[in-house]
Amino acid sequence: MLVLFETPAGYSLFKVSDEKKLKKTDAEDIHETFFKDSKTASKYMSLVSFQPFEDTADAVTAATSILEGKVSKSLKKFLKKKLKKAASSSLAVADKALGLSIKEGFGDATKVVSDDKTNELFRGLRCYMDELFDTDGGIKAEDLRAMQLGLSHSLSRYKLKFSADKVDTMVVQAVGLLDELDKEINTYAMRVKEWYGWHFPELQAILNENSHYAKLVLKCGMRPNFSKTDLSEILDDETIEATVKEAAEVSMGTEIAEIDIINIQALAEQVLSMSEYRAQLFEYLKNRMNAIAPNLTVLVGELVGARLIAHAGSLMNLAKQPASTVQILGAEKALFRALKTKSDTPKYGLIYHASLVGQAAPKNKGKISRVLAAKCALGIRVDALTDETAEQVDTTIGYEGRAKVEARLRQLEGGSIGASNGDLKSKKTAKYDPVAAKTSASGSTYNASSDMIMDDAAPATEEKEKKKKKKDKRKSKSGGDDDEDDAPKKKKRKTEEDGDEEKEKKSKKEKKKKKKSMS
C-alpha cells in the first residue's frame, strides 16, 4: 500500500512494508503497533518518493486545490509516474473528496482507500514526520518548519484575500486614539491655564493656542522673567509679544513658590508631548487612509472617512451599506427618536463634518449630504473590493464624485428659477426674459446659468388654475352644481320662500281670532 502524504515542502509517497499485519490489526491498535516510537515508524513506513514545490506560489496553488478536493497539475504528473511502477498497489488518501477526483482522473485501475485505518496511518506520519524525512534523505526538520510557516502565512492571506496595505483595524484604532488624545490635551491645557492663571491671569486672554501657552510657561516660568526673555521664537507676531510683556509687568496675579512652578511646568511638558504625538498620529492616519480608502479620503477627508470606517466596524461593512445609511451614519439616536415621535428624520450624521457639507448654506446642507453620501457609497465599494495595491488604486471615481458634488453646491448657491428659491415669475416676464427662464409644457423650468432642467413648481397662474379645479371637484362631491353666477337667483328664491311662510302664519292667526269671536 502506498500513502500519499502532503507536506508544505512538497508531495511524498510512503510505502507500508507489512500490509498483512495492517489488515489484521484494528484501527484503534494501529498507532500502538506501527507508531510506538520513531524506530518502529521507520521500520513499517518507508519514503518511496518526494517531489518538492518549485516556490511558494506553487505550494499555495497545490494546497488550495487539495483543500477543494481537486487534483493539481503537479500532483497529476507525480502520481502518473509512481502509480505506473506500482500498478497493483492501492493508494491511501487523507481526504475522501481528493480520492474521488483521483479515481476520476486515473480510472478504476487505481484503488483509492480512505477509511479509519488510513486516518490512523496519517496521524502516525504527522507525529514522526521530521524523523522519517530526515532519515530517508528527504528534507531537514528546520527547513520543513520554515516552509510550514511560509505556506501557512501565504495560504491564510490567499484565503482571506489579505493585503498588508489594507488593514482597516489600524485606522479604527488610530482614529479612536486621536479623539481620546484631543480630549486629554484640552483637559490638561485647561488645567495648566487655571493653575498658572493664579500667577499670571492676563496671559490666557492674550494667547488662544494651548501649545504657545505651554511653551511660554516652560521657557519663562515666573512672571518677572517675561520682560527679560526673548519670545520671538514662540510668538511670531511682535505686537502679541509686546502685549504679553506689558501684561506681565502690570499683572494682578498672586506670587507662587518655586515648587509650584516646577509642577506647573511638568504639566505643560505633558501638554506639549501629547500635542507632538497627536501630530505624528494624524500623519500616520493620513497615510493609512490614503492606502486603504483613497477614494473615500478624496471625497470626505481623512478624519471623517476614518470615523465612518470605525463606526461601521470595518471597510467591508461600510461598503455593504447603502448611500442612505452612509448619510445618517452616526445619528442613529436621532433617527430612532424621530421614528418614535413621528417627527422629521435627521439629514446627516458623521458626514456633516465633511468640508463639502460645511461649505453649503444651512438650508442646502441636507441636499449636499445626500449627494455626497451617494458618491461616497460608490467610492467605498471601489476601495474595499479592488484587489490592487495602494499605488495602483484608481482614484478617478473619488475626484469625479467630488467635482459633481461641488457642481451641485454651486448650482444650489446660484439658485434656480421657480418656487424653490421663492423667485417665481409670471408668464409675461418669461416671454420677455427668455434667458432667465423657459417654461416647458410639463411645468419644468430651464435655468440658463446651470444648464440643467429643474423640476420646480409651475408659475403662479397655473397654480391658481389648479386650485380652482380642486374647489370645483369639492363642490361637485358635496352635491352643489350651482356656479358663482347663480348667486342672485338663489337670493330671490330665499325671499320668496320667506314671504310664503309669513302669509301662512298670518292666515293661522286670523283663523284662531275668528274661532274665539264665535265662541
Coordinates of C-alpha atoms in Angstrom, one line a residue:
M1 CA 0.0 0.0 0.0
L2 CA 1.2 3.5 -0.9
V3 CA 0.3 6.5 1.3
L4 CA 0.0 10.0 -0.3
F5 CA 1.2 12.4 2.3
E6 CA 1.2 16.2 1.5
T7 CA 3.7 18.4 3.2
P8 CA 4.5 22.2 3.0
A9 CA 7.7 21.3 1.1
G10 CA 6.1 19.0 -1.5
Y11 CA 4.3 15.7 -2.2
S12 CA 5.6 12.5 -0.7
L13 CA 4.7 8.8 -1.1
F14 CA 5.3 6.3 1.7
K15 CA 5.1 2.6 1.4
V16 CA 3.7 0.3 4.1
S17 CA 6.2 -2.6 4.4
D18 CA 3.9 -5.1 6.2
E19 CA 0.4 -4.9 4.6
K20 CA -0.8 -8.3 6.1
K21 CA -0.2 -7.0 9.6
L22 CA -2.0 -3.8 8.7
K23 CA -5.1 -5.8 7.5
K24 CA -5.1 -7.9 10.7
T25 CA -4.8 -5.0 13.2
D26 CA -7.8 -2.9 14.1
A27 CA -7.9 0.9 13.6
E28 CA -7.6 1.5 17.3
D29 CA -4.4 -0.5 17.7
I30 CA -2.6 0.8 14.6
H31 CA -0.9 3.7 16.4
E32 CA 0.4 1.5 19.2
T33 CA 1.8 -1.2 16.9
F34 CA 3.1 0.8 13.9
F35 CA 4.0 4.1 15.6
K36 CA 5.3 3.2 19.1
D37 CA 8.4 5.3 18.5
S38 CA 10.5 6.7 15.7
K39 CA 12.3 3.4 15.1
T40 CA 9.1 1.3 14.7
A41 CA 7.7 4.0 12.5
S42 CA 10.7 4.0 10.1
K43 CA 10.6 0.2 10.1
Y44 CA 7.0 0.0 8.9
M45 CA 6.8 3.2 6.8
S46 CA 9.5 4.0 4.2
L47 CA 9.7 7.0 1.9
V48 CA 9.4 6.0 -1.7
S49 CA 9.4 9.3 -3.5
F50 CA 9.4 13.0 -2.7
Q51 CA 8.6 15.9 -5.1
P52 CA 9.3 19.4 -3.8
F53 CA 7.4 22.5 -4.8
E54 CA 9.1 25.0 -7.1
D55 CA 8.2 28.1 -5.0
T56 CA 5.6 29.5 -2.5
A57 CA 3.1 30.2 -5.3
D58 CA 3.2 26.6 -6.4
A59 CA 2.8 25.4 -2.8
V60 CA -0.2 27.7 -2.4
T61 CA -1.9 26.6 -5.6
A62 CA -1.3 22.9 -4.6
A63 CA -2.6 23.5 -1.1
T64 CA -5.8 25.3 -2.3
S65 CA -6.6 22.6 -4.9
I66 CA -6.2 19.9 -2.2
L67 CA -8.5 21.8 0.1
E68 CA -11.1 22.0 -2.6
G69 CA -10.7 18.3 -3.3
K70 CA -9.1 18.7 -6.8
V71 CA -6.0 17.2 -8.3
S72 CA -3.5 19.8 -9.4
K73 CA -1.2 19.5 -12.5
S74 CA 1.9 18.9 -10.4
L75 CA 0.1 16.1 -8.3
K76 CA -1.2 14.5 -11.5
K77 CA 2.3 14.3 -13.0
F78 CA 3.7 12.9 -9.8
L79 CA 1.1 10.2 -9.4
K80 CA 1.3 9.2 -13.1
K81 CA 5.0 8.3 -12.7
K82 CA 4.7 6.5 -9.5
L83 CA 1.5 4.6 -10.0
K84 CA 2.7 3.1 -13.3
K85 CA 5.6 1.4 -11.5
A86 CA 3.3 0.1 -8.7
A87 CA 0.2 -0.7 -10.7
S88 CA -1.2 -3.4 -8.3
S89 CA -0.8 -1.5 -5.1
S90 CA -3.6 0.7 -3.5
L91 CA -3.3 4.4 -2.7
A92 CA -4.2 5.7 0.7
V93 CA -5.5 9.3 0.7
A94 CA -6.4 11.5 3.7
D95 CA -9.3 13.4 2.0
K96 CA -12.3 11.5 0.5
A97 CA -13.1 14.2 -2.0
L98 CA -9.5 14.1 -3.2
G99 CA -9.7 10.3 -3.5
L100 CA -12.8 10.6 -5.7
S101 CA -11.1 13.1 -8.0
I102 CA -8.0 10.9 -8.3
K103 CA -10.3 7.9 -9.2
E104 CA -12.0 10.1 -11.9
G105 CA -8.6 11.1 -13.3
F106 CA -6.9 7.7 -13.3
G107 CA -9.8 5.4 -13.7
D108 CA -10.8 2.2 -11.8
A109 CA -7.3 0.7 -12.3
T110 CA -6.0 2.5 -9.2
K111 CA -7.6 1.5 -5.9
V112 CA -8.0 4.6 -3.6
V113 CA -8.5 3.9 0.1
S114 CA -9.7 6.4 2.7
D115 CA -11.1 4.9 6.0
D116 CA -10.3 4.7 9.7
K117 CA -7.1 2.7 9.3
T118 CA -5.7 5.2 6.8
N119 CA -6.6 8.1 9.1
E120 CA -4.5 6.4 11.8
L121 CA -1.6 6.0 9.4
F122 CA -1.7 9.7 8.6
R123 CA -1.8 10.5 12.3
G124 CA 1.3 8.5 12.9
L125 CA 3.1 10.1 9.9
R126 CA 2.4 13.5 11.3
C127 CA 3.8 12.5 14.7
Y128 CA 7.2 11.3 13.2
M129 CA 7.3 13.4 10.1
D130 CA 10.7 15.1 11.0
E131 CA 12.4 11.7 11.7
L132 CA 11.0 9.9 8.6
F133 CA 12.1 12.7 6.2
D134 CA 15.5 13.2 7.8
T135 CA 16.5 9.6 7.9
D136 CA 15.4 8.7 4.4
G137 CA 17.3 11.6 2.8
G138 CA 14.4 13.9 2.4
I139 CA 14.5 17.4 4.0
K140 CA 15.7 18.6 7.4
A141 CA 13.3 19.4 10.2
E142 CA 14.4 23.1 10.3
D143 CA 13.7 23.6 6.6
L144 CA 10.3 21.9 7.0
R145 CA 9.4 24.2 9.8
A146 CA 10.3 27.3 7.8
M147 CA 8.3 26.0 4.8
Q148 CA 5.3 25.3 7.1
L149 CA 5.4 28.9 8.4
G150 CA 5.7 30.4 4.9
L151 CA 2.9 28.3 3.4
S152 CA 0.6 29.0 6.4
H153 CA 1.0 32.8 6.0
S154 CA 0.6 32.8 2.3
L155 CA -2.3 30.4 2.4
S156 CA -4.2 32.4 5.0
R157 CA -3.6 35.6 3.0
Y158 CA -4.9 34.0 -0.1
K159 CA -8.0 32.6 1.6
L160 CA -8.8 35.9 3.3
K161 CA -7.7 38.0 0.3
F162 CA -5.4 39.8 2.7
S163 CA -3.4 42.8 1.7
A164 CA -0.8 44.3 4.0
D165 CA -1.7 47.8 2.9
K166 CA -5.4 47.4 3.6
V167 CA -5.6 46.8 7.3
D168 CA -8.6 48.8 8.4
T169 CA -8.3 47.8 12.0
M170 CA -5.3 50.1 12.3
V171 CA -7.4 53.0 11.1
V172 CA -10.1 52.2 13.6
Q173 CA -7.6 52.2 16.5
A174 CA -5.8 55.3 15.3
V175 CA -8.9 57.5 14.9
G176 CA -10.2 56.3 18.3
L177 CA -6.9 57.2 19.9
L178 CA -6.9 60.6 18.1
D179 CA -10.3 61.5 19.6
E180 CA -9.2 60.5 23.1
L181 CA -6.0 62.5 22.7
D182 CA -7.9 65.6 21.7
K183 CA -10.0 65.3 24.9
E184 CA -6.9 64.7 27.1
I185 CA -5.0 67.6 25.6
N186 CA -7.9 70.0 26.1
T187 CA -8.3 68.8 29.7
Y188 CA -4.6 69.2 30.5
A189 CA -4.3 72.5 28.7
M190 CA -7.2 73.9 30.7
R191 CA -5.7 72.7 33.9
V192 CA -2.4 74.5 33.0
K193 CA -4.2 77.7 32.3
E194 CA -6.2 77.5 35.6
W195 CA -3.2 76.6 37.6
Y196 CA -0.8 79.2 36.1
G197 CA -3.7 81.7 36.0
W198 CA -3.3 82.4 39.7
H199 CA 0.1 83.8 39.0
F200 CA -0.5 85.4 35.5
P201 CA -4.2 85.6 34.7
E202 CA -3.9 88.0 31.8
L203 CA -1.9 85.6 29.7
Q204 CA -4.9 83.3 29.0
A205 CA -6.9 86.2 27.3
I206 CA -3.9 87.2 25.1
L207 CA -3.0 83.7 23.8
N208 CA -5.5 81.3 22.3
E209 CA -3.3 78.3 21.3
N210 CA -2.6 75.8 24.0
S211 CA 0.9 74.9 22.7
H212 CA 2.0 78.6 22.7
Y213 CA 0.8 79.0 26.3
A214 CA 2.6 75.8 27.5
K215 CA 5.8 76.8 25.7
L216 CA 5.8 80.3 27.4
V217 CA 5.2 78.7 30.8
L218 CA 8.2 76.3 30.2
K219 CA 10.5 79.0 28.9
C220 CA 9.8 81.9 31.3
G221 CA 8.5 80.3 34.5
M222 CA 7.9 83.1 36.9
R223 CA 6.1 86.3 35.7
P224 CA 9.1 88.7 36.1
N225 CA 11.1 86.6 33.6
F226 CA 8.7 87.5 30.7
S227 CA 10.2 91.0 30.2
K228 CA 13.8 89.6 30.3
T229 CA 13.5 86.7 27.8
D230 CA 13.1 86.8 24.0
L231 CA 9.7 85.4 23.0
S232 CA 10.1 85.7 19.2
E233 CA 10.9 82.0 18.8
I234 CA 7.4 81.1 20.2
L235 CA 5.4 84.1 19.2
D236 CA 5.6 85.2 15.5
D237 CA 3.8 88.4 15.9
E238 CA 5.7 91.3 17.6
T239 CA 2.6 93.1 18.8
I240 CA 1.4 90.0 20.7
E241 CA 4.9 89.7 22.3
A242 CA 4.8 93.3 23.4
T243 CA 1.3 92.9 24.9
V244 CA 2.4 89.8 26.8
K245 CA 5.4 91.7 28.3
E246 CA 3.3 94.7 29.2
A247 CA 0.7 92.5 30.9
A248 CA 3.4 90.7 32.8
E249 CA 4.6 94.0 34.3
V250 CA 1.2 95.2 35.5
S251 CA -0.4 91.8 36.3
M252 CA -2.9 91.3 39.1
G253 CA -1.7 87.7 39.8
T254 CA -0.5 86.3 43.2
E255 CA 3.0 85.3 44.0
I256 CA 3.7 81.5 43.9
A257 CA 6.6 79.4 45.2
E258 CA 9.3 77.7 43.2
I259 CA 7.9 74.2 43.9
D260 CA 4.6 75.3 42.4
I261 CA 6.1 76.5 39.1
I262 CA 8.1 73.2 38.8
N263 CA 4.8 71.2 38.9
I264 CA 3.1 73.6 36.5
Q265 CA 6.0 73.2 34.1
A266 CA 5.8 69.4 34.3
L267 CA 2.1 69.5 33.3
A268 CA 3.0 71.9 30.5
E269 CA 5.6 69.4 29.2
Q270 CA 2.8 66.7 29.2
V271 CA 0.6 69.0 27.0
L272 CA 3.5 69.6 24.5
S273 CA 4.5 65.9 24.3
M274 CA 0.9 64.9 23.7
S275 CA 0.4 67.6 21.1
E276 CA 3.5 66.3 19.2
Y277 CA 2.3 62.7 19.4
R278 CA -1.1 63.8 18.1
A279 CA 0.5 65.4 15.1
Q280 CA 2.5 62.2 14.4
L281 CA -0.6 60.1 14.8
F282 CA -2.6 62.3 12.4
E283 CA 0.2 62.0 9.8
Y284 CA 0.1 58.2 10.3
L285 CA -3.7 58.2 9.9
K286 CA -3.4 60.2 6.7
N287 CA -1.0 57.7 5.2
R288 CA -3.1 54.7 6.2
M289 CA -6.3 56.2 4.9
N290 CA -4.7 57.0 1.5
A291 CA -3.6 53.4 1.3
I292 CA -6.9 51.8 2.5
A293 CA -9.6 54.1 1.2
P294 CA -8.2 56.7 -1.3
N295 CA -11.5 57.5 -3.0
L296 CA -13.3 58.0 0.3
T297 CA -10.4 60.2 1.5
V298 CA -10.7 62.4 -1.6
L299 CA -14.5 62.8 -1.0
V300 CA -14.7 63.5 2.7
G301 CA -11.2 63.8 4.1
E302 CA -9.1 61.5 6.3
L303 CA -10.8 62.1 9.7
V304 CA -14.4 61.8 8.5
G305 CA -13.5 58.8 6.4
A306 CA -11.8 57.1 9.3
R307 CA -14.7 57.8 11.6
L308 CA -17.1 56.3 9.1
I309 CA -15.0 53.1 8.9
A310 CA -14.7 53.0 12.7
H311 CA -18.4 53.4 13.2
A312 CA -19.2 50.7 10.7
G313 CA -16.6 48.3 12.2
S314 CA -14.6 47.8 9.0
L315 CA -14.2 49.0 5.5
M316 CA -16.1 45.9 4.1
N317 CA -19.0 46.5 6.5
L318 CA -19.2 50.1 5.3
A319 CA -19.1 49.0 1.7
K320 CA -22.2 46.9 2.3
Q321 CA -24.2 49.9 3.5
P322 CA -26.4 51.8 1.0
A323 CA -26.0 55.6 0.5
S324 CA -29.0 56.4 2.7
T325 CA -27.3 54.6 5.7
V326 CA -23.9 56.3 5.0
Q327 CA -25.7 59.7 5.0
I328 CA -27.1 59.2 8.6
L329 CA -24.3 57.0 10.0
G330 CA -23.6 58.3 13.5
A331 CA -27.1 59.8 14.0
E332 CA -28.9 56.6 15.0
K333 CA -30.3 58.0 18.3
A334 CA -31.9 61.0 16.5
L335 CA -33.2 58.7 13.7
F336 CA -35.0 56.3 16.1
R337 CA -36.2 59.1 18.3
A338 CA -37.7 60.8 15.1
L339 CA -39.3 57.5 14.1
K340 CA -40.8 57.0 17.6
T341 CA -42.2 60.6 17.8
K342 CA -43.2 60.7 14.1
S343 CA -41.1 63.9 13.6
D344 CA -38.6 64.8 10.9
T345 CA -35.7 62.3 10.5
P346 CA -32.1 63.5 10.6
K347 CA -30.5 64.6 7.3
Y348 CA -26.9 63.8 8.2
G349 CA -24.7 62.1 10.7
L350 CA -20.8 61.9 10.7
I351 CA -20.8 63.2 7.1
Y352 CA -21.9 66.6 8.4
H353 CA -18.2 67.3 9.3
A354 CA -17.0 66.9 5.7
S355 CA -15.6 70.1 4.1
L356 CA -18.2 69.9 1.2
V357 CA -21.1 69.9 3.6
G358 CA -19.5 72.7 5.7
Q359 CA -19.3 74.9 2.6
A360 CA -23.0 74.7 1.9
A361 CA -25.6 77.1 3.3
P362 CA -27.7 75.8 6.2
K363 CA -30.8 75.2 4.0
N364 CA -28.7 73.2 1.4
K365 CA -26.8 71.0 3.9
G366 CA -29.3 68.2 3.7
K367 CA -29.2 68.1 -0.2
I368 CA -25.4 68.2 -0.3
S369 CA -25.1 65.5 2.3
R370 CA -27.4 63.3 0.3
V371 CA -25.4 63.8 -2.9
L372 CA -22.1 63.3 -1.1
A373 CA -23.3 60.1 0.6
A374 CA -24.3 58.7 -2.8
K375 CA -20.8 59.4 -4.2
C376 CA -19.1 58.1 -1.0
A377 CA -21.0 54.8 -1.3
L378 CA -19.5 54.2 -4.8
G379 CA -16.0 55.2 -3.7
I380 CA -16.1 53.0 -0.6
R381 CA -17.1 49.9 -2.7
V382 CA -14.2 50.6 -5.2
D383 CA -11.8 50.9 -2.3
A384 CA -13.0 47.8 -0.4
L385 CA -13.5 45.4 -3.3
T386 CA -10.4 46.1 -5.5
D387 CA -7.5 43.7 -5.3
E388 CA -5.0 46.3 -6.3
T389 CA -2.2 47.7 -4.1
A390 CA -2.2 51.3 -2.7
E391 CA -0.1 52.7 -5.6
Q392 CA -2.3 51.1 -8.3
V393 CA -5.8 52.1 -6.9
D394 CA -7.6 54.3 -9.3
T395 CA -8.9 57.5 -7.6
T396 CA -10.8 58.8 -10.6
I397 CA -14.2 57.9 -9.0
G398 CA -13.3 60.0 -6.0
Y399 CA -12.2 63.0 -7.9
E400 CA -15.1 62.8 -10.3
G401 CA -17.6 62.4 -7.5
R402 CA -16.1 65.4 -5.7
A403 CA -16.4 67.5 -8.8
K404 CA -20.0 66.6 -9.2
V405 CA -20.8 67.4 -5.6
E406 CA -19.0 70.8 -6.0
A407 CA -21.0 71.5 -9.2
R408 CA -24.3 70.7 -7.3
L409 CA -23.2 73.0 -4.5
R410 CA -22.5 75.9 -6.9
Q411 CA -25.9 75.2 -8.5
L412 CA -27.7 75.4 -5.2
E413 CA -25.9 78.6 -4.2
G414 CA -26.8 80.2 -7.6
G415 CA -30.4 79.2 -7.2
S416 CA -32.9 78.0 -9.8
I417 CA -35.9 79.9 -11.3
G418 CA -39.0 78.5 -9.7
A419 CA -40.9 78.1 -6.4
S420 CA -37.9 76.5 -4.7
N421 CA -36.0 79.8 -4.2
G422 CA -39.1 82.0 -3.8
D423 CA -38.4 83.9 -7.1
L424 CA -41.5 82.9 -9.1
K425 CA -42.0 84.7 -12.4
S426 CA -45.3 85.0 -14.3
K427 CA -45.8 84.1 -17.9
K428 CA -45.4 87.7 -19.1
T429 CA -41.9 88.1 -17.7
A430 CA -41.0 84.7 -19.0
K431 CA -41.9 85.8 -22.5
Y432 CA -39.9 89.0 -22.4
D433 CA -37.0 87.4 -20.5
P434 CA -36.2 84.1 -22.3
V435 CA -32.6 83.8 -21.0
A436 CA -33.8 83.8 -17.4
A437 CA -36.5 81.1 -17.8
K438 CA -38.1 79.0 -20.5
T439 CA -41.2 77.3 -19.2
S440 CA -41.9 73.9 -20.8
A441 CA -45.3 72.3 -21.3
S442 CA -44.7 69.9 -18.5
G443 CA -44.2 72.7 -15.9
S444 CA -40.4 72.3 -15.5
T445 CA -38.2 75.4 -15.8
Y446 CA -34.9 75.8 -17.5
N447 CA -32.1 77.6 -15.7
A448 CA -29.6 79.2 -18.1
S449 CA -26.8 79.6 -15.5
S450 CA -26.7 75.9 -14.6
D451 CA -27.7 74.4 -17.9
M452 CA -29.9 71.9 -16.1
I453 CA -33.6 71.3 -16.2
M454 CA -35.0 71.6 -12.7
D455 CA -38.5 70.2 -11.8
D456 CA -39.6 73.3 -9.8
A457 CA -43.1 74.4 -9.2
A458 CA -45.2 75.8 -12.0
P459 CA -45.8 79.6 -12.3
A460 CA -48.4 81.3 -10.1
T461 CA -51.1 81.4 -12.8
E462 CA -51.0 77.6 -13.3
E463 CA -51.2 77.2 -9.5
K464 CA -54.4 79.3 -9.4
E465 CA -56.0 77.2 -12.1
K466 CA -55.2 74.0 -10.2
K467 CA -56.7 75.4 -7.0
K468 CA -59.9 76.3 -8.9
K469 CA -60.2 72.8 -10.3
K470 CA -59.8 71.4 -6.8
K471 CA -62.6 73.7 -5.5
D472 CA -64.9 72.6 -8.3
K473 CA -64.3 69.0 -7.5
R474 CA -65.1 69.5 -3.9
K475 CA -68.4 71.3 -4.8
S476 CA -69.4 68.5 -7.2
K477 CA -68.8 65.9 -4.4
S478 CA -70.9 67.8 -1.9
G479 CA -73.8 68.0 -4.4
G480 CA -73.7 71.7 -5.2
D481 CA -73.9 72.1 -9.0
D482 CA -74.6 75.8 -8.9
D483 CA -72.0 78.2 -10.2
E484 CA -71.0 81.5 -8.7
D485 CA -73.1 83.3 -11.3
D486 CA -76.4 81.8 -9.9
A487 CA -76.0 83.6 -6.6
P488 CA -78.7 86.3 -7.2
K489 CA -81.2 83.7 -8.3
K490 CA -80.6 81.9 -5.0
K491 CA -81.3 85.1 -3.1
K492 CA -84.7 85.6 -4.9
R493 CA -85.7 82.0 -4.1
K494 CA -84.9 82.6 -0.5
T495 CA -87.0 85.8 -0.3
E496 CA -90.0 84.1 -2.0
E497 CA -89.9 81.2 0.4
D498 CA -89.7 83.5 3.4
G499 CA -92.8 85.5 2.1
D500 CA -94.9 82.3 1.8
E501 CA -94.1 81.3 5.4
E502 CA -95.2 84.7 6.7
K503 CA -98.5 84.5 4.8
E504 CA -99.2 81.1 6.3
K505 CA -98.6 82.4 9.8
K506 CA -100.9 85.4 9.3
S507 CA -103.7 83.1 8.0
K508 CA -103.4 80.8 11.0
K509 CA -103.6 83.8 13.4
E510 CA -106.8 85.1 11.7
K511 CA -108.5 81.7 11.9
K512 CA -107.8 81.5 15.7
K513 CA -109.3 85.0 16.2
K514 CA -112.5 84.0 14.3
K515 CA -112.9 80.9 16.5
K516 CA -112.6 82.9 19.7
S517 CA -115.1 85.5 18.5
M518 CA -117.6 82.8 17.5
S519 CA -117.3 81.2 21.0

